[in-house]
Amino acid sequence: MTNNESSSEGINFKLPSTITIKGKEIVLKQAKWYIFYALSIIALIALFCIILYVEVYINSFFIRVDCNPDMPLNYEKCLDRGCIWVQRTEESQPLCFYPDGYGYTFQEVRKTSNGYHVDLVRTTEMKMFGDEMETISLQVYFETKNRLRLKFADKAKKRFEVPIEVPLPPAESPPDTEYSIDFVNEPQFGVLVKRNDTETVM
């Protein structure tokens, strides 16, 4: 190893001018370029990984339920509600939306003579309007072979219902319906209705 001598405030020290790697002598200036090149490659790889992570994160939210329908878009209020603010990939997507798991899960699904009865319970303390129902009773009526009715009601207390006339549910379900219904509970409750002939989700 060859050295250049320098001094600072009367103290002598030596700076290496060459380094030896596997028996091959390399000028220090050239070694600096090797180090710079290696660090540049590492930085580019890190930047690529960050960009890839952000793109995957943005596109990982397939279903976005708007958490900000009642006021102008506001980042701080979105986070105060416990919601997620992520840039959208399509103009129709909301910027502020509920996280997975927000809403209700079912405690019991009971088959009835004309459909289903489902008891739902809230999964989070986060509230959007301040007076959300803690428990919900869902009645599913198979009214005709091509008509399905879902009625959500507060299980804890009776609430006002719009006084409109609706057909009374039949005593029994029609024998052959053109649809089928499934209930999901992960990450929160949902209803899946399909056409029997095409398996198309409605």
XYZ file of C-alpha atoms in Angstrom:
202
model
C 0.000 0.000 0.000
C 1.385 3.411 -1.018
C 0.677 6.521 1.087
C 0.765 10.298 0.801
C 1.797 12.212 3.921
C -0.233 15.199 5.155
C -0.283 17.230 8.315
C -2.940 19.104 10.284
C -2.069 21.334 13.257
C 1.338 19.673 13.611
C -0.064 16.137 13.603
C 1.206 13.892 10.841
C -1.164 11.357 9.292
C -1.130 9.366 6.081
C -3.784 9.040 3.401
C -3.705 5.852 1.308
C -3.288 6.510 -2.404
C -3.781 2.898 -3.486
C -5.493 -0.193 -2.145
C -4.794 -3.816 -2.945
C -7.641 -6.248 -3.649
C -6.726 -9.887 -4.239
C -3.174 -8.978 -5.120
C -4.233 -6.279 -7.594
C -3.269 -2.705 -6.805
C -6.009 -0.165 -7.491
C -5.554 3.585 -7.425
C -7.694 5.112 -4.671
C -9.360 7.523 -7.096
C -10.487 4.573 -9.181
C -11.673 2.768 -6.042
C -13.839 5.765 -5.157
C -15.571 5.443 -8.510
C -16.206 1.759 -7.819
C -17.770 2.659 -4.478
C -19.843 5.456 -6.052
C -21.052 3.090 -8.780
C -22.012 0.409 -6.244
C -23.873 2.904 -4.038
C -25.702 4.281 -7.095
C -26.892 0.793 -8.024
C -28.073 0.181 -4.452
C -29.915 3.533 -4.415
C -31.667 2.764 -7.723
C -32.740 -0.662 -6.473
C -34.073 0.885 -3.247
C -35.987 3.547 -5.222
C -37.489 0.888 -7.486
C -38.594 -1.148 -4.448
C -40.233 1.934 -2.886
C -42.114 2.779 -6.100
C -43.224 -0.839 -6.483
C -44.420 -0.967 -2.866
C -46.430 2.257 -3.257
C -48.078 1.021 -6.471
C -48.970 -2.324 -4.910
C -50.304 -0.551 -1.795
C -52.481 1.834 -3.811
C -53.914 -0.970 -5.936
C -54.449 -3.348 -3.011
C -57.746 -1.665 -2.054
C -60.169 -3.248 -4.508
C -63.326 -2.100 -2.722
C -63.442 1.456 -1.387
C -66.468 2.546 0.649
C -66.522 6.343 0.773
C -65.826 7.673 4.277
C -66.251 11.328 3.292
C -69.636 11.729 1.523
C -70.951 14.498 3.785
C -68.266 17.183 3.471
C -65.534 18.476 1.144
C -62.479 16.235 0.965
C -60.203 16.820 3.924
C -57.137 14.748 4.819
C -57.153 15.561 8.555
C -60.859 14.812 9.067
C -60.481 11.597 7.097
C -57.793 10.365 9.491
C -59.751 11.614 12.533
C -62.569 9.303 11.503
C -60.157 6.383 11.473
C -60.373 6.049 7.705
C -57.682 5.614 5.045
C -56.516 8.311 2.615
C -54.872 6.851 -0.502
C -54.496 8.278 -3.999
C -56.981 6.725 -6.411
C -56.206 4.820 -9.599
C -59.587 5.738 -11.116
C -61.503 9.007 -10.975
C -64.605 7.283 -9.607
C -62.753 5.937 -6.549
C -62.968 7.849 -3.248
C -59.757 9.211 -1.756
C -61.004 8.636 1.795
C -62.477 5.218 2.534
C -63.157 2.785 5.355
C -60.516 0.233 6.368
C -61.137 -3.500 6.089
C -63.139 -4.842 8.988
C -65.260 -1.723 9.484
C -68.966 -2.408 9.818
C -70.754 -5.491 11.103
C -70.356 -9.241 11.392
C -73.148 -11.758 11.762
C -73.701 -13.651 14.979
C -76.336 -15.986 13.615
C -77.883 -16.844 10.244
C -81.207 -18.628 10.547
C -83.182 -20.117 7.660
C -86.869 -19.210 7.678
C -89.846 -20.400 5.663
C -89.577 -17.418 3.309
C -85.874 -16.502 3.436
C -83.319 -15.805 6.158
C -83.001 -13.978 9.450
C -79.539 -12.585 10.290
C -78.373 -10.928 13.517
C -75.546 -8.413 13.036
C -73.265 -6.680 15.550
C -70.893 -3.739 15.101
C -67.194 -4.582 14.903
C -65.618 -1.173 15.623
C -66.163 1.860 17.832
C -65.516 4.245 14.929
C -68.702 6.098 14.020
C -69.450 8.162 10.955
C -72.700 9.910 11.899
C -72.589 9.488 15.691
C -75.682 7.326 16.194
C -74.976 4.065 14.408
C -76.901 0.978 15.439
C -74.915 -1.444 17.589
C -77.016 -4.449 16.607
C -79.044 -4.966 13.439
C -81.746 -7.423 12.497
C -81.704 -8.358 8.803
C -84.705 -10.032 7.211
C -84.207 -11.584 3.776
C -87.416 -12.361 1.893
C -87.623 -14.489 -1.255
C -90.697 -12.694 -2.590
C -90.888 -14.085 -6.134
C -88.692 -16.275 -8.294
C -86.867 -13.163 -9.559
C -87.312 -10.691 -6.690
C -85.410 -10.573 -3.413
C -86.025 -8.172 -0.537
C -83.647 -7.210 2.279
C -84.875 -5.295 5.321
C -82.428 -3.887 7.884
C -83.782 -2.738 11.263
C -82.410 -1.674 14.630
C -82.554 -4.731 16.873
C -82.355 -2.738 20.118
C -85.167 -0.236 19.556
C -87.912 0.596 17.108
C -87.089 3.421 14.718
C -89.098 5.496 12.300
C -89.848 3.812 8.981
C -90.971 5.644 5.871
C -94.707 4.898 5.532
C -94.741 3.440 2.059
C -96.686 0.432 0.894
C -94.644 -2.626 0.016
C -95.886 -6.091 -0.899
C -96.279 -8.372 2.085
C -93.703 -11.165 2.103
C -95.073 -14.579 1.166
C -95.550 -17.201 3.846
C -93.149 -19.499 2.004
C -90.335 -19.020 -0.495
C -91.112 -19.678 -4.181
C -90.051 -23.204 -5.217
C -87.609 -22.224 -7.980
C -85.804 -18.885 -7.739
C -83.576 -17.457 -10.447
C -81.072 -16.259 -7.857
C -79.035 -17.556 -4.931
C -77.736 -15.730 -1.881
C -74.636 -16.189 0.271
C -73.424 -14.366 3.369
C -69.782 -13.475 3.973
C -68.235 -12.492 7.278
C -64.616 -11.674 6.388
C -63.362 -9.026 6.812
C -66.917 -7.801 7.536
C -70.478 -8.815 6.772
C -71.664 -8.782 3.202
C -74.406 -10.225 1.001
C -73.588 -11.970 -2.273
C -76.469 -12.435 -4.729
C -75.934 -14.387 -7.966
C -77.988 -15.347 -10.998
C -78.409 -19.110 -11.055
C -78.096 -19.454 -14.835
C -74.904 -17.391 -15.347
C -73.381 -17.206 -11.842
C -73.215 -13.424 -12.375
C -72.944 -11.416 -9.167
C -75.665 -8.781 -8.963
